[in-house]
Amino acid sequence: MRQFAADEQVEQNGLEADVFGLAKNPLRVRVRLIDHPLEPSKRLAIKNVCCLQYLRQARSYCYTCPRLGKKERANWKP
């Protein structure tokens, strides 16, 4: 278990972005939490990238979409 945690640290913080051919290391992410809409005692993690579900016919943004702001999330309907 310790080795796994150490490996994860190296992947997140030790590798430069050019290893992945990107501008930023995709494994170095900040988890943002929001209140669960149906269960106030729980928290949900906001996705790091949009899944583009809103582009499908008769669909909308996910509740955990990073493109939604507080106002849009307050008016969100499934």
Short mmCIF file of N, CA and C in Angstrom, two decimals:
data_model
loop_
_atom_site.label_atom_id
_atom_site.label_comp_id
_atom_site.label_asym_id
_atom_site.label_seq_id
_atom_site.Cartn_x
_atom_site.Cartn_y
_atom_site.Cartn_z
N MET A 1 0.83 -1.20 0.00
CA MET A 1 0.00 0.00 0.00
C MET A 1 0.87 1.26 0.00
N ARG A 2 1.96 1.22 0.76
CA ARG A 2 2.86 2.38 0.78
C ARG A 2 3.48 2.62 -0.59
N GLN A 3 3.84 1.53 -1.25
CA GLN A 3 4.45 1.66 -2.57
C GLN A 3 3.46 2.28 -3.55
N PHE A 4 2.21 1.88 -3.46
CA PHE A 4 1.18 2.44 -4.34
C PHE A 4 1.06 3.94 -4.11
N ALA A 5 1.01 4.36 -2.85
CA ALA A 5 0.90 5.78 -2.52
C ALA A 5 2.13 6.55 -3.02
N ALA A 6 3.30 5.96 -2.88
CA ALA A 6 4.52 6.61 -3.35
C ALA A 6 4.52 6.74 -4.87
N ASP A 7 4.09 5.68 -5.56
CA ASP A 7 4.01 5.72 -7.02
C ASP A 7 3.01 6.78 -7.49
N GLU A 8 1.90 6.87 -6.79
CA GLU A 8 0.88 7.86 -7.14
C GLU A 8 1.44 9.28 -6.98
N GLN A 9 2.21 9.52 -5.92
CA GLN A 9 2.83 10.82 -5.71
C GLN A 9 3.78 11.17 -6.86
N VAL A 10 4.57 10.19 -7.29
CA VAL A 10 5.51 10.42 -8.38
C VAL A 10 4.75 10.73 -9.66
N GLU A 11 3.69 9.99 -9.95
CA GLU A 11 2.91 10.22 -11.17
C GLU A 11 2.26 11.60 -11.16
N GLN A 12 1.76 12.01 -10.02
CA GLN A 12 1.05 13.28 -9.95
C GLN A 12 1.99 14.47 -9.90
N ASN A 13 3.05 14.36 -9.13
CA ASN A 13 3.91 15.52 -8.88
C ASN A 13 5.30 15.44 -9.50
N GLY A 14 5.77 14.24 -9.79
CA GLY A 14 7.13 14.08 -10.29
C GLY A 14 7.26 14.12 -11.79
N LEU A 15 6.19 13.81 -12.50
CA LEU A 15 6.25 13.78 -13.96
C LEU A 15 5.90 15.14 -14.54
N GLU A 16 6.70 15.55 -15.51
CA GLU A 16 6.41 16.80 -16.20
C GLU A 16 5.37 16.56 -17.29
N ALA A 17 4.71 17.60 -17.71
CA ALA A 17 3.62 17.50 -18.69
C ALA A 17 4.11 17.00 -20.04
N ASP A 18 5.35 17.28 -20.40
CA ASP A 18 5.84 16.86 -21.72
C ASP A 18 5.94 15.35 -21.85
N VAL A 19 5.98 14.63 -20.74
CA VAL A 19 5.96 13.17 -20.77
C VAL A 19 4.67 12.68 -21.43
N PHE A 20 3.59 13.42 -21.19
CA PHE A 20 2.27 13.09 -21.75
C PHE A 20 2.02 13.78 -23.08
N GLY A 21 2.92 14.68 -23.47
CA GLY A 21 2.72 15.44 -24.69
C GLY A 21 1.66 16.52 -24.53
N LEU A 22 1.49 17.00 -23.31
CA LEU A 22 0.46 17.99 -23.02
C LEU A 22 1.06 19.20 -22.33
N ALA A 23 0.26 20.25 -22.19
CA ALA A 23 0.71 21.46 -21.51
C ALA A 23 0.70 21.30 -19.99
N LYS A 24 -0.21 20.44 -19.48
CA LYS A 24 -0.30 20.20 -18.04
C LYS A 24 -0.34 18.71 -17.78
N ASN A 25 0.14 18.29 -16.62
CA ASN A 25 0.08 16.90 -16.22
C ASN A 25 -1.39 16.54 -15.95
N PRO A 26 -1.98 15.60 -16.71
CA PRO A 26 -3.39 15.26 -16.54
C PRO A 26 -3.69 14.53 -15.23
N LEU A 27 -2.67 14.08 -14.54
CA LEU A 27 -2.87 13.37 -13.27
C LEU A 27 -2.82 14.31 -12.07
N ARG A 28 -2.41 15.54 -12.30
CA ARG A 28 -2.34 16.52 -11.22
C ARG A 28 -3.63 17.34 -11.25
N VAL A 29 -4.60 16.92 -10.47
CA VAL A 29 -5.90 17.57 -10.48
C VAL A 29 -6.29 18.00 -9.07
N ARG A 30 -7.10 19.04 -9.00
CA ARG A 30 -7.63 19.51 -7.72
C ARG A 30 -9.09 19.08 -7.65
N VAL A 31 -9.46 18.38 -6.61
CA VAL A 31 -10.84 17.91 -6.46
C VAL A 31 -11.66 19.02 -5.80
N ARG A 32 -12.73 19.41 -6.50
CA ARG A 32 -13.64 20.42 -5.95
C ARG A 32 -14.94 19.72 -5.58
N LEU A 33 -15.47 20.03 -4.40
CA LEU A 33 -16.68 19.39 -3.93
C LEU A 33 -17.83 20.39 -3.87
N ILE A 34 -19.04 19.87 -4.17
CA ILE A 34 -20.26 20.67 -4.08
C ILE A 34 -21.29 19.87 -3.29
N ASP A 35 -22.32 20.53 -2.82
CA ASP A 35 -23.38 19.85 -2.08
C ASP A 35 -24.19 18.97 -3.02
N HIS A 36 -24.60 17.82 -2.52
CA HIS A 36 -25.45 16.89 -3.28
C HIS A 36 -26.84 17.51 -3.38
N PRO A 37 -27.46 17.52 -4.57
CA PRO A 37 -28.76 18.19 -4.73
C PRO A 37 -29.92 17.49 -4.02
N LEU A 38 -29.81 16.18 -3.82
CA LEU A 38 -30.91 15.43 -3.21
C LEU A 38 -30.65 15.05 -1.76
N GLU A 39 -29.39 14.95 -1.38
CA GLU A 39 -29.02 14.58 -0.02
C GLU A 39 -28.05 15.62 0.53
N PRO A 40 -28.56 16.62 1.24
CA PRO A 40 -27.73 17.73 1.73
C PRO A 40 -26.55 17.30 2.61
N SER A 41 -26.63 16.14 3.21
CA SER A 41 -25.54 15.70 4.08
C SER A 41 -24.35 15.15 3.29
N LYS A 42 -24.51 14.94 1.99
CA LYS A 42 -23.45 14.38 1.15
C LYS A 42 -22.85 15.44 0.25
N ARG A 43 -21.64 15.15 -0.27
CA ARG A 43 -20.94 16.05 -1.18
C ARG A 43 -20.60 15.29 -2.46
N LEU A 44 -20.55 16.00 -3.58
CA LEU A 44 -20.19 15.43 -4.87
C LEU A 44 -18.94 16.11 -5.39
N ALA A 45 -18.12 15.35 -6.09
CA ALA A 45 -16.94 15.93 -6.73
C ALA A 45 -17.33 16.45 -8.11
N ILE A 46 -16.89 17.65 -8.43
CA ILE A 46 -17.11 18.20 -9.76
C ILE A 46 -16.13 17.51 -10.70
N LYS A 47 -16.60 17.16 -11.89
CA LYS A 47 -15.74 16.53 -12.89
C LYS A 47 -14.61 17.48 -13.27
N ASN A 48 -13.50 16.93 -13.70
CA ASN A 48 -12.38 17.76 -14.13
C ASN A 48 -12.55 18.28 -15.55
N VAL A 49 -13.25 17.53 -16.38
CA VAL A 49 -13.53 17.95 -17.76
C VAL A 49 -14.98 17.64 -18.09
N CYS A 50 -15.52 18.38 -19.02
CA CYS A 50 -16.89 18.17 -19.45
C CYS A 50 -16.98 16.90 -20.30
N CYS A 51 -18.01 16.10 -20.10
CA CYS A 51 -18.20 14.86 -20.86
C CYS A 51 -18.97 15.10 -22.16
N LEU A 52 -19.42 16.34 -22.39
CA LEU A 52 -20.12 16.76 -23.60
C LEU A 52 -21.49 16.11 -23.77
N GLN A 53 -22.07 15.65 -22.68
CA GLN A 53 -23.41 15.06 -22.74
C GLN A 53 -24.43 16.05 -23.28
N TYR A 54 -24.24 17.33 -22.99
CA TYR A 54 -25.20 18.36 -23.42
C TYR A 54 -25.35 18.44 -24.94
N LEU A 55 -24.39 17.89 -25.67
CA LEU A 55 -24.47 17.91 -27.13
C LEU A 55 -25.43 16.87 -27.69
N ARG A 56 -25.78 15.88 -26.90
CA ARG A 56 -26.71 14.84 -27.37
C ARG A 56 -28.12 15.41 -27.42
N GLN A 57 -28.95 14.82 -28.23
CA GLN A 57 -30.31 15.30 -28.43
C GLN A 57 -31.11 15.25 -27.13
N ALA A 58 -31.78 16.34 -26.82
CA ALA A 58 -32.66 16.47 -25.65
C ALA A 58 -31.93 16.21 -24.34
N ARG A 59 -30.67 16.60 -24.24
CA ARG A 59 -29.89 16.44 -23.01
C ARG A 59 -29.45 17.80 -22.51
N SER A 60 -28.97 17.83 -21.28
CA SER A 60 -28.46 19.06 -20.69
C SER A 60 -27.11 18.77 -20.04
N TYR A 61 -26.55 19.78 -19.41
CA TYR A 61 -25.30 19.60 -18.70
C TYR A 61 -25.50 18.67 -17.50
N CYS A 62 -24.48 17.93 -17.15
CA CYS A 62 -24.50 17.11 -15.93
C CYS A 62 -24.48 18.05 -14.73
N TYR A 63 -24.99 17.61 -13.61
CA TYR A 63 -24.97 18.44 -12.40
C TYR A 63 -23.54 18.71 -11.96
N THR A 64 -22.65 17.76 -12.21
CA THR A 64 -21.26 17.91 -11.78
C THR A 64 -20.35 18.43 -12.89
N CYS A 65 -20.93 19.03 -13.92
CA CYS A 65 -20.15 19.56 -15.05
C CYS A 65 -19.35 20.78 -14.59
N PRO A 66 -18.07 20.84 -14.97
CA PRO A 66 -17.27 22.01 -14.59
C PRO A 66 -17.67 23.28 -15.34
N ARG A 67 -18.47 23.15 -16.39
CA ARG A 67 -18.92 24.32 -17.16
C ARG A 67 -20.05 25.06 -16.45
N LEU A 68 -20.72 24.42 -15.49
CA LEU A 68 -21.82 25.06 -14.78
C LEU A 68 -21.29 25.90 -13.62
N GLY A 69 -21.88 27.08 -13.46
CA GLY A 69 -21.56 27.93 -12.32
C GLY A 69 -22.59 27.70 -11.22
N LYS A 70 -22.43 28.42 -10.13
CA LYS A 70 -23.37 28.26 -9.00
C LYS A 70 -24.80 28.59 -9.40
N LYS A 71 -24.98 29.66 -10.17
CA LYS A 71 -26.34 30.07 -10.57
C LYS A 71 -26.99 29.01 -11.46
N GLU A 72 -26.23 28.53 -12.44
CA GLU A 72 -26.78 27.51 -13.34
C GLU A 72 -27.06 26.22 -12.60
N ARG A 73 -26.20 25.87 -11.65
CA ARG A 73 -26.38 24.64 -10.89
C ARG A 73 -27.62 24.74 -9.99
N ALA A 74 -27.91 25.94 -9.48
CA ALA A 74 -29.09 26.16 -8.64
C ALA A 74 -30.38 25.96 -9.45
N ASN A 75 -30.33 26.28 -10.75
CA ASN A 75 -31.50 26.13 -11.62
C ASN A 75 -31.50 24.83 -12.40
N TRP A 76 -30.57 23.95 -12.12
CA TRP A 76 -30.38 22.72 -12.87
C TRP A 76 -31.57 21.78 -12.72
N LYS A 77 -31.94 21.18 -13.85
CA LYS A 77 -33.02 20.17 -13.84
C LYS A 77 -32.50 18.95 -14.60
N PRO A 78 -32.73 17.74 -14.05
CA PRO A 78 -32.24 16.52 -14.72
C PRO A 78 -32.93 16.25 -16.05
#
